[in-house]
JSON list of C-alpha atoms in Angstrom, two decimals:
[
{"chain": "B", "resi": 1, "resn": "UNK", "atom": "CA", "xyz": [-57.78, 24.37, 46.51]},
{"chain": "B", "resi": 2, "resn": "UNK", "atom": "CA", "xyz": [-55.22, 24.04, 48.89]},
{"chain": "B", "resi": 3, "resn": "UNK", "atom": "CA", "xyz": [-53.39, 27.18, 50.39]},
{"chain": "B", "resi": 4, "resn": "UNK", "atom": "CA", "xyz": [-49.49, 28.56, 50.46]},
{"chain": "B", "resi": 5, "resn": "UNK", "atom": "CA", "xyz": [-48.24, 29.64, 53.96]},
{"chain": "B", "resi": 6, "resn": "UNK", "atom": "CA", "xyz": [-45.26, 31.82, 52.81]},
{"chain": "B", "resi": 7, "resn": "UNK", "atom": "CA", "xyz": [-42.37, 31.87, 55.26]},
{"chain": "B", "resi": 8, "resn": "UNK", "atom": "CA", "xyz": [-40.74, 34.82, 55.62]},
{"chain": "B", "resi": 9, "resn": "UNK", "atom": "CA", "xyz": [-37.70, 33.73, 57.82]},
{"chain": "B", "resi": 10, "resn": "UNK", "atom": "CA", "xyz": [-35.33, 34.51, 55.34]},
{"chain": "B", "resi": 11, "resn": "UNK", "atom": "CA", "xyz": [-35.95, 38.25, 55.08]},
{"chain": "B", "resi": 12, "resn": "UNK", "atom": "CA", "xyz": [-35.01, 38.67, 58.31]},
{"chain": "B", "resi": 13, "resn": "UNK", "atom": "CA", "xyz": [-31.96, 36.36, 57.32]},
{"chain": "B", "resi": 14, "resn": "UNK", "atom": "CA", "xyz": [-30.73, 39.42, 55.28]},
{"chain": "B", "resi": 15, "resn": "UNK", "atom": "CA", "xyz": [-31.34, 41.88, 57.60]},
{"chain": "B", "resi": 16, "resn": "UNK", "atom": "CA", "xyz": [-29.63, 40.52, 60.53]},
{"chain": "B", "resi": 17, "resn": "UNK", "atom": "CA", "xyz": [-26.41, 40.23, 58.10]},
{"chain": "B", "resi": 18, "resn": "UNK", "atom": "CA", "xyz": [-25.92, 43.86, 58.86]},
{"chain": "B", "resi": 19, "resn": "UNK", "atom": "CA", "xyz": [-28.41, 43.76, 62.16]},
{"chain": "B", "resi": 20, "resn": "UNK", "atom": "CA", "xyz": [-29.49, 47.06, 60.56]},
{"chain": "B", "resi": 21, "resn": "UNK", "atom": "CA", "xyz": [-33.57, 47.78, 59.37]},
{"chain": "B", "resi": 22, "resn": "UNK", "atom": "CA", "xyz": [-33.66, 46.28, 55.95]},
{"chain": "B", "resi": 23, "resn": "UNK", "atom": "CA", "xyz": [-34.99, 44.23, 54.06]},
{"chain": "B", "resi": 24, "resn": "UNK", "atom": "CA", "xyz": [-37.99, 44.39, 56.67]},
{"chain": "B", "resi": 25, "resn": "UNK", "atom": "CA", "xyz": [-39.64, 41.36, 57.03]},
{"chain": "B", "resi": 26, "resn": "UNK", "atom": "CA", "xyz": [-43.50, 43.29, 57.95]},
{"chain": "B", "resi": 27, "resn": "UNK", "atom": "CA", "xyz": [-42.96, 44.83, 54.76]},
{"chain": "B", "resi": 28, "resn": "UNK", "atom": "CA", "xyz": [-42.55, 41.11, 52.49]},
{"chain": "B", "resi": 29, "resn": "UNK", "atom": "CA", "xyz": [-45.39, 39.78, 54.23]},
{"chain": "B", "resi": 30, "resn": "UNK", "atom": "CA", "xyz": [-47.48, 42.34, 52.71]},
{"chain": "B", "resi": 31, "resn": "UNK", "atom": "CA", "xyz": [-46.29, 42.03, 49.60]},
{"chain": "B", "resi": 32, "resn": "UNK", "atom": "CA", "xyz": [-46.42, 38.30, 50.27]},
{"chain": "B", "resi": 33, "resn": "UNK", "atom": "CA", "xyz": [-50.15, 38.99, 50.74]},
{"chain": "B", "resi": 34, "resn": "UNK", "atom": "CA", "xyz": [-50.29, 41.18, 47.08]},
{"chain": "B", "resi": 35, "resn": "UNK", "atom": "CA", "xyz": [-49.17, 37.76, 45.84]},
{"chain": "B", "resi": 36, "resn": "UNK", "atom": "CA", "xyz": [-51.59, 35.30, 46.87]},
{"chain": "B", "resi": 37, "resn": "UNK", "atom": "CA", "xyz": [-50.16, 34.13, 50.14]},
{"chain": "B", "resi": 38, "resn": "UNK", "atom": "CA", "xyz": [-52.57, 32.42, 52.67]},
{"chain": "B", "resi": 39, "resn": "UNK", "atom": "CA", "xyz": [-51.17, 32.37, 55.91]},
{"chain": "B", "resi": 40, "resn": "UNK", "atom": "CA", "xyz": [-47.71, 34.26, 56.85]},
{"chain": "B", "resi": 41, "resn": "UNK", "atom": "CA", "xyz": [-44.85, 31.89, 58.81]},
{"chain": "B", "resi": 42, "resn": "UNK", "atom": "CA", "xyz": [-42.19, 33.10, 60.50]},
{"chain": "B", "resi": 43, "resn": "UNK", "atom": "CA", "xyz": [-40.36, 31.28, 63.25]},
{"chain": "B", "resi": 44, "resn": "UNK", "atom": "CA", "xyz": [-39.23, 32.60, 66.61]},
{"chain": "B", "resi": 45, "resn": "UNK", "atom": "CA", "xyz": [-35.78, 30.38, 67.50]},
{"chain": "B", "resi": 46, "resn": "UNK", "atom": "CA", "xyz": [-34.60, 30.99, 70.93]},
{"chain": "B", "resi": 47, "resn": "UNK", "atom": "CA", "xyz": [-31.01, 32.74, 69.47]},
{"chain": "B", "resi": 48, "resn": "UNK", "atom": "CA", "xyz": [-33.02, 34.63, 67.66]},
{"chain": "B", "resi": 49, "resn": "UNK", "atom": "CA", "xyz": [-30.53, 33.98, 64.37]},
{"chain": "B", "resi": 50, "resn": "UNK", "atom": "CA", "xyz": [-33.48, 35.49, 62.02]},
{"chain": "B", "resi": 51, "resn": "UNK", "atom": "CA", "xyz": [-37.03, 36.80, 63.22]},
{"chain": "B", "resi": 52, "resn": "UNK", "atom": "CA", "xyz": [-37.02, 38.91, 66.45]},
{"chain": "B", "resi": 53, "resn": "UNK", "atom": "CA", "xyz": [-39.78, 39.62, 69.00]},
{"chain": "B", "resi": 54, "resn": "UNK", "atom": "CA", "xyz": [-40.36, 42.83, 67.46]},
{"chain": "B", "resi": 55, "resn": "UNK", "atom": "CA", "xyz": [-41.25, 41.66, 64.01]},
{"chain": "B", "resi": 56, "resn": "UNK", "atom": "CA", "xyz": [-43.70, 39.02, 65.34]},
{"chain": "B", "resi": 57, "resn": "UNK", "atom": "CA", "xyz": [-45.48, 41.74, 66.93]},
{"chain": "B", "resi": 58, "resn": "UNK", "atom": "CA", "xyz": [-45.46, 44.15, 64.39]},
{"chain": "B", "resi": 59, "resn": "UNK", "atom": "CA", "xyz": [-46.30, 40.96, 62.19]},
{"chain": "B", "resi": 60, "resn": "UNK", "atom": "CA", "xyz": [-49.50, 40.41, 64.79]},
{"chain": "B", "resi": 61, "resn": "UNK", "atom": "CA", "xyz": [-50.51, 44.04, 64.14]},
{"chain": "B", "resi": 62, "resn": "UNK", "atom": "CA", "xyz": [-50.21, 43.94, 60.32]},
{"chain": "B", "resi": 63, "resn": "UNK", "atom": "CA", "xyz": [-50.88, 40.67, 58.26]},
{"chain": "B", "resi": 64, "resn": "UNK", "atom": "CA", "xyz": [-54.75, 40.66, 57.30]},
{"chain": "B", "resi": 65, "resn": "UNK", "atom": "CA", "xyz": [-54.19, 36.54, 56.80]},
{"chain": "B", "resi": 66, "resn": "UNK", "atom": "CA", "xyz": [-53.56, 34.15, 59.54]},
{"chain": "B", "resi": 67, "resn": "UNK", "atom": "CA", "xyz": [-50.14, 34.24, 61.27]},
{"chain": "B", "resi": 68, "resn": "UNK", "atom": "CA", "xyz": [-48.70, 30.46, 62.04]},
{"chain": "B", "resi": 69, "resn": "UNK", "atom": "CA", "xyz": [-45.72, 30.84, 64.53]},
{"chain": "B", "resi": 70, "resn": "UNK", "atom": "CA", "xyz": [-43.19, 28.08, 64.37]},
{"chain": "B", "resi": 71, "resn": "UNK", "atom": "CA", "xyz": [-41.51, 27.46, 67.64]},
{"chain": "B", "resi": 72, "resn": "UNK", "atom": "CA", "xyz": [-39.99, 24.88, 69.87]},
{"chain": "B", "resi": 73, "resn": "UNK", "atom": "CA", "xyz": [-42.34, 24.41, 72.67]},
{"chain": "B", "resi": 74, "resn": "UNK", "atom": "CA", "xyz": [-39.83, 26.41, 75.64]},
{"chain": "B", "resi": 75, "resn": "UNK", "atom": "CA", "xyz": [-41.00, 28.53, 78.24]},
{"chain": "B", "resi": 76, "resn": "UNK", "atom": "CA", "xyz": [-39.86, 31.80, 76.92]},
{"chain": "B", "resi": 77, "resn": "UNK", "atom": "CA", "xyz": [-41.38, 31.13, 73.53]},
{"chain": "B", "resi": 78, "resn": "UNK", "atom": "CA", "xyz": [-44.75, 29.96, 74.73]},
{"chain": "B", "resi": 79, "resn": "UNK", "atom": "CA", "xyz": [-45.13, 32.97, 76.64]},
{"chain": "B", "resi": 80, "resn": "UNK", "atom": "CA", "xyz": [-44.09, 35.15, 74.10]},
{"chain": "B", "resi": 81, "resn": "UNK", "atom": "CA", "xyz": [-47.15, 32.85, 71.72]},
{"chain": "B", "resi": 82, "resn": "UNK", "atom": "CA", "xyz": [-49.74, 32.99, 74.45]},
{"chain": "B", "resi": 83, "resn": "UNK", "atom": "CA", "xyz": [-49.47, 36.82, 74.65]},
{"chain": "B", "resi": 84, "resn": "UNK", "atom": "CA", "xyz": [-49.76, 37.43, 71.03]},
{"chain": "B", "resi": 85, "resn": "UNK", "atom": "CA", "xyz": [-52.17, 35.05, 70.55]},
{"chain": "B", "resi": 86, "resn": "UNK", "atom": "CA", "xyz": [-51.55, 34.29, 66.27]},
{"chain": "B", "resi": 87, "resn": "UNK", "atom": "CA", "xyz": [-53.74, 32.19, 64.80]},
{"chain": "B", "resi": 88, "resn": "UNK", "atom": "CA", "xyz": [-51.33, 29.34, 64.66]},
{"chain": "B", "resi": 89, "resn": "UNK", "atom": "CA", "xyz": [-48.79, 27.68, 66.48]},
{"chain": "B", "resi": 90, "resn": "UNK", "atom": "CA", "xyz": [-46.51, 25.47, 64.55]},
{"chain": "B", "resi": 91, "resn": "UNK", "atom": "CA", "xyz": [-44.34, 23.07, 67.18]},
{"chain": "B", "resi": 92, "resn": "UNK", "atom": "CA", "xyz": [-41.42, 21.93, 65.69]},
{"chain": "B", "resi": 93, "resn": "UNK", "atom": "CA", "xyz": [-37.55, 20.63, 66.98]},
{"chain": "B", "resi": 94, "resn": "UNK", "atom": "CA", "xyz": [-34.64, 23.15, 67.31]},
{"chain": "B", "resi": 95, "resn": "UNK", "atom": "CA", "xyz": [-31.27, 22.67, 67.31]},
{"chain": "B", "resi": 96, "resn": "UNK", "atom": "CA", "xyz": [-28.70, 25.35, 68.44]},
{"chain": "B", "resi": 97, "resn": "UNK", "atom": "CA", "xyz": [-26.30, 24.01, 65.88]},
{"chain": "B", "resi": 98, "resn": "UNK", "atom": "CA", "xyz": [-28.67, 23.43, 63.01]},
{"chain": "B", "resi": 99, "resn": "UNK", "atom": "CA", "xyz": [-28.95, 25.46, 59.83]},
{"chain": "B", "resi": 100, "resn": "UNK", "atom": "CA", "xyz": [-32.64, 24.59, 59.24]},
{"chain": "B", "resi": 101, "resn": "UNK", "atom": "CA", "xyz": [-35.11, 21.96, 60.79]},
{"chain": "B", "resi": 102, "resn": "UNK", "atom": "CA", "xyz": [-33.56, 18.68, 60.24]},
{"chain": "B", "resi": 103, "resn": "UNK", "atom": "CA", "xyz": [-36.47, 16.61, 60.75]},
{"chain": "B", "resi": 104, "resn": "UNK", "atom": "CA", "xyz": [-40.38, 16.25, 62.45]},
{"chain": "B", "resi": 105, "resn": "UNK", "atom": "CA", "xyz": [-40.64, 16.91, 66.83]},
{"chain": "B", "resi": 106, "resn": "UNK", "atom": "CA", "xyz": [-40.56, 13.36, 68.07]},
{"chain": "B", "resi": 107, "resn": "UNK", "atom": "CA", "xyz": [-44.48, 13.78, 69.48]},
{"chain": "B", "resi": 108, "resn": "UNK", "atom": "CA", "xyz": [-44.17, 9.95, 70.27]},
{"chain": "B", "resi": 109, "resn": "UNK", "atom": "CA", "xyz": [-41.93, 9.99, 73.05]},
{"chain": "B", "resi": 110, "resn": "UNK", "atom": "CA", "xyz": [-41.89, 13.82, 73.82]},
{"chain": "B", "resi": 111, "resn": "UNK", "atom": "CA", "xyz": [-46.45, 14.31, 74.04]},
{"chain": "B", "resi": 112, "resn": "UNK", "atom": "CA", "xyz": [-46.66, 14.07, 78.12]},
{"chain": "B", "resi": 113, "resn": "UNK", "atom": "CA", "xyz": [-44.31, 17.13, 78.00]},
{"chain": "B", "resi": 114, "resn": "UNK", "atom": "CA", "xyz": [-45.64, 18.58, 75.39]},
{"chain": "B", "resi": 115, "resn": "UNK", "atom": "CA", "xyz": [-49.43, 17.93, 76.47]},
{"chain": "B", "resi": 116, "resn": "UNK", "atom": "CA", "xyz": [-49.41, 20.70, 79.05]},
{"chain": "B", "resi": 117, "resn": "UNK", "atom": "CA", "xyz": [-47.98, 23.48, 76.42]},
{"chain": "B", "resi": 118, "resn": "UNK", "atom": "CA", "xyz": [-50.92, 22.73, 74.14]},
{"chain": "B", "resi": 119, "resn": "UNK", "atom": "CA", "xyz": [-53.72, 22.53, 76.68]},
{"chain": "B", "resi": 120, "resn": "UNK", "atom": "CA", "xyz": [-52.46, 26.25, 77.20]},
{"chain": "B", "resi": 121, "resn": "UNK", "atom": "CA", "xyz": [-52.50, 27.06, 73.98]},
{"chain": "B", "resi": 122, "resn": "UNK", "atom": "CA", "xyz": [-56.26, 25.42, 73.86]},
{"chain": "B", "resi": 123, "resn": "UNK", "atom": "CA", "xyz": [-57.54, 27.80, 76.76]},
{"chain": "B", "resi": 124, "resn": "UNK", "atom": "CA", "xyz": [-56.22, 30.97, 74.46]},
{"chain": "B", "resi": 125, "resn": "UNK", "atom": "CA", "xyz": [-58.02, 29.71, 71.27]},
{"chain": "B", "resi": 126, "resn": "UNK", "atom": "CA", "xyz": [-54.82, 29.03, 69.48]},
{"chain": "B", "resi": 127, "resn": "UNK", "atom": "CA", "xyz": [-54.67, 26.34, 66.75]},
{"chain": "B", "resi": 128, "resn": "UNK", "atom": "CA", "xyz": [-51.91, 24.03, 67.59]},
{"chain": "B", "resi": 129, "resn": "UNK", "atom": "CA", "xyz": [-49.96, 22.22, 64.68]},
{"chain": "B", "resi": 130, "resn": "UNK", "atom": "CA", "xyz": [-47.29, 19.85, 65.41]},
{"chain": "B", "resi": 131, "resn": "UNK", "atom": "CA", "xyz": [-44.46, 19.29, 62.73]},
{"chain": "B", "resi": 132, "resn": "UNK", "atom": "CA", "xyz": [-43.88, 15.72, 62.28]},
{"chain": "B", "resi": 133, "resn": "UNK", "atom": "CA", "xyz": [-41.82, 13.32, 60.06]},
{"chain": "B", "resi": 134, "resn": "UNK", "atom": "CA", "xyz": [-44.12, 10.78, 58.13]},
{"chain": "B", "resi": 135, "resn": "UNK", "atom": "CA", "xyz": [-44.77, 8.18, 60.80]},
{"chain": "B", "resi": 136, "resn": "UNK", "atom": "CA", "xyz": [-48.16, 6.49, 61.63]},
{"chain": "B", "resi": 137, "resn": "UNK", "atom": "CA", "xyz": [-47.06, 6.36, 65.57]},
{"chain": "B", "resi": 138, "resn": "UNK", "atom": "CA", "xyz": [-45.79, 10.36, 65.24]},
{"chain": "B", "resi": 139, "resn": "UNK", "atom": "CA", "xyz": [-49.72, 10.42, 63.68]},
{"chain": "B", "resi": 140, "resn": "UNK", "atom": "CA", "xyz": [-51.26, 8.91, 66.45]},
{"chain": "B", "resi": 141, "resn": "UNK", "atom": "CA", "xyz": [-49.65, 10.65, 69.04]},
{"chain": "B", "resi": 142, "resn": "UNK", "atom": "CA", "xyz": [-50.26, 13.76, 67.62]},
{"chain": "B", "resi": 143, "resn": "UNK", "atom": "CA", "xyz": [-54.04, 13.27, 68.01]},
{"chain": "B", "resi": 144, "resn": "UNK", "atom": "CA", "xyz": [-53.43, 12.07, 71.49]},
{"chain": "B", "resi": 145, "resn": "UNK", "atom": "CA", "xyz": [-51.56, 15.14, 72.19]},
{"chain": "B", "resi": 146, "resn": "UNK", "atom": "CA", "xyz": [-54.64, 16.63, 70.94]},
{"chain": "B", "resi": 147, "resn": "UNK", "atom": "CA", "xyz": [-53.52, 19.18, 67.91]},
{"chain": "B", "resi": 148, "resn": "UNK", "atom": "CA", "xyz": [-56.01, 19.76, 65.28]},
{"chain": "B", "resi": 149, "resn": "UNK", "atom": "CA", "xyz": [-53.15, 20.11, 62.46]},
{"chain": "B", "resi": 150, "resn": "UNK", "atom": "CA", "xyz": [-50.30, 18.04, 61.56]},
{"chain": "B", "resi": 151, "resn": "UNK", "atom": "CA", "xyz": [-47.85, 19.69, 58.83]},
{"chain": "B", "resi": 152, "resn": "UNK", "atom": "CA", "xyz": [-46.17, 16.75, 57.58]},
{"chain": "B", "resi": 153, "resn": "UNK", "atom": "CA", "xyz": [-42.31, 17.09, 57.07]},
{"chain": "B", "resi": 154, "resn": "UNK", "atom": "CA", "xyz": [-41.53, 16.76, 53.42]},
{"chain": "B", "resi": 155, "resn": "UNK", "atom": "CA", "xyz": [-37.63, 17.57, 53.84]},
{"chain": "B", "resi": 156, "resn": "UNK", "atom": "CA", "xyz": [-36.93, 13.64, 52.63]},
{"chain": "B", "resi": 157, "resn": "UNK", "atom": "CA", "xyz": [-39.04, 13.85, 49.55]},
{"chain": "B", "resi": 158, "resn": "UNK", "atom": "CA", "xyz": [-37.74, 17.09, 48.65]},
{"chain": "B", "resi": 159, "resn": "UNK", "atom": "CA", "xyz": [-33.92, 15.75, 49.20]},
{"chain": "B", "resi": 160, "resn": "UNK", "atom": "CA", "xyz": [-33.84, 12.31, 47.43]},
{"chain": "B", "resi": 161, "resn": "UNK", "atom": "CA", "xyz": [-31.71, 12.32, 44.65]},
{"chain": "B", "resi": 162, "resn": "UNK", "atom": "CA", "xyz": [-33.23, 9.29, 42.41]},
{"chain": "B", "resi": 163, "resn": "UNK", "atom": "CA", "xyz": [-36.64, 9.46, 41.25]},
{"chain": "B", "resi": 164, "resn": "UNK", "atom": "CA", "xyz": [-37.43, 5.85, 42.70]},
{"chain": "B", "resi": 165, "resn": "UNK", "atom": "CA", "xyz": [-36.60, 7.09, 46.52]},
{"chain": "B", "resi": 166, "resn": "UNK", "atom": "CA", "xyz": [-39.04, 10.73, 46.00]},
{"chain": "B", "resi": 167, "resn": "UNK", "atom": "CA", "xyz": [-41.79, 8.28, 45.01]},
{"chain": "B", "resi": 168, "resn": "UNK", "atom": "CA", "xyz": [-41.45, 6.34, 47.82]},
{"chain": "B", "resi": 169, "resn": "UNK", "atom": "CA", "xyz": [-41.36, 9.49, 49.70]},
{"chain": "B", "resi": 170, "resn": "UNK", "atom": "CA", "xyz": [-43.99, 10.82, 48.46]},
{"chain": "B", "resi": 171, "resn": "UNK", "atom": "CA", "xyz": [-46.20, 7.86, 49.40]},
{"chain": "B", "resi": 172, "resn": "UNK", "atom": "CA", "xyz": [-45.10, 8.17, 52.92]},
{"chain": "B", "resi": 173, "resn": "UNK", "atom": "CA", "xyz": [-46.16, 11.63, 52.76]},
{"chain": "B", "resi": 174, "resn": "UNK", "atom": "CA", "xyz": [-49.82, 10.36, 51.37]},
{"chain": "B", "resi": 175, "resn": "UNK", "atom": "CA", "xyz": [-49.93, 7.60, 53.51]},
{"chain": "B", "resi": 176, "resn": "UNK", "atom": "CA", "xyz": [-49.54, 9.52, 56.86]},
{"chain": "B", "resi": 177, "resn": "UNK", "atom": "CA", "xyz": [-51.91, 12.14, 55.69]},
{"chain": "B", "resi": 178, "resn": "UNK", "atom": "CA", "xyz": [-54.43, 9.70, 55.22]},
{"chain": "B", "resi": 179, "resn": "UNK", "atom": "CA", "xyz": [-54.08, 8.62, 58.83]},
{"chain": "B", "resi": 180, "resn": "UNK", "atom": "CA", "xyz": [-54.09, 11.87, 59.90]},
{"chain": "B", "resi": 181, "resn": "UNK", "atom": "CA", "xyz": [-57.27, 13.24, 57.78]},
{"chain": "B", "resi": 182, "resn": "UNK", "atom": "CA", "xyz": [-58.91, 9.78, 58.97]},
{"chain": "B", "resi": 183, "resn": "UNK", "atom": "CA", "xyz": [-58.14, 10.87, 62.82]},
{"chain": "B", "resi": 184, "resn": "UNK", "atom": "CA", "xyz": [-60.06, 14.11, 61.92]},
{"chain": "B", "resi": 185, "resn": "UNK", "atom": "CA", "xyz": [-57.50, 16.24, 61.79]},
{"chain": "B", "resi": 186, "resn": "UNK", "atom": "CA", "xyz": [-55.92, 18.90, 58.90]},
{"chain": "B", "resi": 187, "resn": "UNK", "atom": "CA", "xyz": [-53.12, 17.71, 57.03]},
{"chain": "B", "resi": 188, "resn": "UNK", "atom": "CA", "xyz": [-50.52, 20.51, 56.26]},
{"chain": "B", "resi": 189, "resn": "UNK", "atom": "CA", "xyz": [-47.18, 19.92, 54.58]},
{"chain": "B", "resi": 190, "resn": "UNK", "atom": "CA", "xyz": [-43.90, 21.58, 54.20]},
{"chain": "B", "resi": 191, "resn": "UNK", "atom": "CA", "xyz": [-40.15, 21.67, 54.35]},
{"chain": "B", "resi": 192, "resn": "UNK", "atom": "CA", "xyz": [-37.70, 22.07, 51.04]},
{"chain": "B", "resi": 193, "resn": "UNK", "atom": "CA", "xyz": [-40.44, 22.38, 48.42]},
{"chain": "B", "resi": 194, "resn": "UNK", "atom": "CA", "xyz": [-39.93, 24.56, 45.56]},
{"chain": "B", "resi": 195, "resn": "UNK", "atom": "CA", "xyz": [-41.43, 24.95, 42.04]},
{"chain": "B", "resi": 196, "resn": "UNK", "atom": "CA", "xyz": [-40.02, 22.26, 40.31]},
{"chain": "B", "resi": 197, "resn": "UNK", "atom": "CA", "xyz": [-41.05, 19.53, 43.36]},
{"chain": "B", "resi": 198, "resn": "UNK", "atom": "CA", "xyz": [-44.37, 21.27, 44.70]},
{"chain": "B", "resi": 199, "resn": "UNK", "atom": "CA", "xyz": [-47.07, 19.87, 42.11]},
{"chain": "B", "resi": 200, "resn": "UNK", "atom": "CA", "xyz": [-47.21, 16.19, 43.44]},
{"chain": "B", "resi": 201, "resn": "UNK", "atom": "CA", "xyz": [-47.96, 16.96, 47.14]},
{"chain": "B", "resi": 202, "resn": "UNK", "atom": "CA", "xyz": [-49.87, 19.96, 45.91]},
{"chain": "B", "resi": 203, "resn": "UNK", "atom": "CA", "xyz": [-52.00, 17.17, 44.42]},
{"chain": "B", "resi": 204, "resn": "UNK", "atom": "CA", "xyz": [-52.35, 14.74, 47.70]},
{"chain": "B", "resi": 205, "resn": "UNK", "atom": "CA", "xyz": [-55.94, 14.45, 48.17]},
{"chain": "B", "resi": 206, "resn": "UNK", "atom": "CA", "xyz": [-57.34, 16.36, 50.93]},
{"chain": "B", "resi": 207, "resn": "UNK", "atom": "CA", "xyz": [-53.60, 18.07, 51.94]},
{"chain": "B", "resi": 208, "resn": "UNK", "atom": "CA", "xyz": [-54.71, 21.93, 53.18]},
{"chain": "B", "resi": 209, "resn": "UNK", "atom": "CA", "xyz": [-51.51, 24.08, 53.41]},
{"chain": "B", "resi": 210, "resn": "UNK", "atom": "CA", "xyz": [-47.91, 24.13, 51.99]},
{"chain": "B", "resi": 211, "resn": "UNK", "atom": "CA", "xyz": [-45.73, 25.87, 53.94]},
{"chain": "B", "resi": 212, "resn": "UNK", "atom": "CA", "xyz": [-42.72, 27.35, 51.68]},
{"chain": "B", "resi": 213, "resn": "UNK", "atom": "CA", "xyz": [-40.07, 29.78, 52.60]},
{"chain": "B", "resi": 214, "resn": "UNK", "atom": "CA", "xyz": [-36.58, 29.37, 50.99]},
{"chain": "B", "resi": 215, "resn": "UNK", "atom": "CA", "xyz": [-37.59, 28.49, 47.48]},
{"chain": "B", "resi": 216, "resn": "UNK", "atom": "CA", "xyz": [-39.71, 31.58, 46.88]},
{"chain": "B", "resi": 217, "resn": "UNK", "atom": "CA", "xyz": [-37.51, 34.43, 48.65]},
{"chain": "B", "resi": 218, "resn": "UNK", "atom": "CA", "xyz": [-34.44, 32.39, 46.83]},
{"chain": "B", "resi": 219, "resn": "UNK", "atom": "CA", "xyz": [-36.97, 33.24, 43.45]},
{"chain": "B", "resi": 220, "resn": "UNK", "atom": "CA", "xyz": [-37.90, 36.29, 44.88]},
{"chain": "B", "resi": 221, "resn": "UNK", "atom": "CA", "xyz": [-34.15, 37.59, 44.98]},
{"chain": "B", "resi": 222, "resn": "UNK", "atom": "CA", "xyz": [-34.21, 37.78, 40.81]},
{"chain": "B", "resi": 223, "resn": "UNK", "atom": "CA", "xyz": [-38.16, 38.51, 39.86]},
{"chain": "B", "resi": 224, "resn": "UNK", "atom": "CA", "xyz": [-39.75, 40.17, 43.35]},
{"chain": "B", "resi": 225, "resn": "UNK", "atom": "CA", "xyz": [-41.61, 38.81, 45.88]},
{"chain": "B", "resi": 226, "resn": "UNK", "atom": "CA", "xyz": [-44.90, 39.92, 44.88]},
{"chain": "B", "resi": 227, "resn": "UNK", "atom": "CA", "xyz": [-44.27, 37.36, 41.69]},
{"chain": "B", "resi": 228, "resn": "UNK", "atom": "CA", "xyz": [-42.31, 34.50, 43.22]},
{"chain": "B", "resi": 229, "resn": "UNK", "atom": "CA", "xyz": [-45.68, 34.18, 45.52]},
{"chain": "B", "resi": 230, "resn": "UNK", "atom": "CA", "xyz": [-47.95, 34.28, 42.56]},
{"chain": "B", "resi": 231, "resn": "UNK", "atom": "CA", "xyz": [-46.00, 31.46, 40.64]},
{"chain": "B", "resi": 232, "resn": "UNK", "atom": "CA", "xyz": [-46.19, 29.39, 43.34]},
{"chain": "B", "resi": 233, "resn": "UNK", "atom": "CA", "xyz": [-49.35, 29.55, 43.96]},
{"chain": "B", "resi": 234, "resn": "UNK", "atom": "CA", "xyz": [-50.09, 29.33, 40.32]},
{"chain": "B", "resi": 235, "resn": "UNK", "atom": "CA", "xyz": [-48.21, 25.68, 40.40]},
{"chain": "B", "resi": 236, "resn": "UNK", "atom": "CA", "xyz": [-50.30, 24.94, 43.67]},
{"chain": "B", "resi": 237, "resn": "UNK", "atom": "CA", "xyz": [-53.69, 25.70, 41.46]},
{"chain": "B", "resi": 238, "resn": "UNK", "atom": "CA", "xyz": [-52.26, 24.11, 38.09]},
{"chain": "B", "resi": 239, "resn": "UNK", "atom": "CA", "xyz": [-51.51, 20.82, 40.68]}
]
């Protein structure tokens, strides 16, 4: 069975509204964890828009599950990484300007810059995932940047609008992860999934992790967090 990473950005989302100390985003990871979650995400963005430095240290401290950190691979964010040490390091583009991730880090033209940041990571015992549109060449140079995970961006599947274009989508998504299970390494997915699109890439053979944020603290809003956590996971298992 595959696992949920539940990202907890948008917690933090709320609470910087009012820059006060609620909703607290240590606290939803536990009960994040009550529900079934895997893995807790949160992502560090150099303006600091949502998570802080504080709450991926208290986050460290706290979560009994693996802790993935998303980040763009910049020197004040790797050091922050390679003194925490999480499990996980997701690297993935950022935009000052964007409201979310708009697509998968370019590892094709971007890995001799990037190789040195992962060898780094390497030498601390840090998994290093790269976040990567559905591209054999984005695949390949993955592997030669030498990450053991690829989370496969799933924003285009999760946007189309006819049912013709998600299928194709969705067989980009397959395809790559093919490539990148055949390369030997783990093949992760995420980006704009939610309960009513989850259950075909749930079902991708040998796909390892969905990583969804917005959909379940959006559900979480009406029935709790605890819950919203447990239904999705409950579509992951029915999938």
């Amino acid at each position: 069975m595959n696992k949920l990473g539940v990202n907890i950005d948008h917690v933090a989302t709320l609470r910087q509204a009012r820059h006060g100390y609620e909703p607290d985003p240590v606290w939803a990871a536990v009960q994040a964890q009550l529900g079934g979650a895997d893995l807790i995400t949160v992502h560090l963005r150099e303006d600091r828009r949502h998570i802080q430095d504080r709450d991926v240290e208290r986050l460290r401290e706290t979560v009994t599950v693996p802790l993935n950190l998303e980040m763009a691979a910049v020197n004040e964010i790797v050091a922050i990484a390679l003194r925490l040490r999480p499990a996980m390091v997701t690297l993935v583009p950022e935009k000052r300007t964007e409201v979310t991730t708009e697509g998968g880090l370019n590892v094709a033209t971007g890995w001799r810059r990037l190789r040195g940041v992962v060898r780094r990571f390497h030498r601390y015992g840090i998994a290093v995932s790269a976040f990567i549109d559905a591209e054999r060449r984005q695949v390949l140079a993955a592997r030669r940047l030498g990450c053991a995970i690829c989370e496969i961006h799933t924003g285009p599947y999760a946007n189309a609008a006819r049912r013709s274009k998600q299928q194709a989508e969705l067989e980009k998504i397959r395809t790559a992860g093919e490539e990148v299970l055949n390369l030997g390494m783990q093949f992760n997915a995420g980006h704009g999934l939610n309960y009513q699109n989850v259950t075909p890439v749930a079902s991708l053979p040998g796909i390892e992790e969905l990583h969804i944020g917005h959909a379940i603290i959006s559900r979480a809003v009406f029935i709790g967090l605890r819950r919203a956590v447990a239904e999705m996971k409950a579509a992951m298992v029915r999938a």
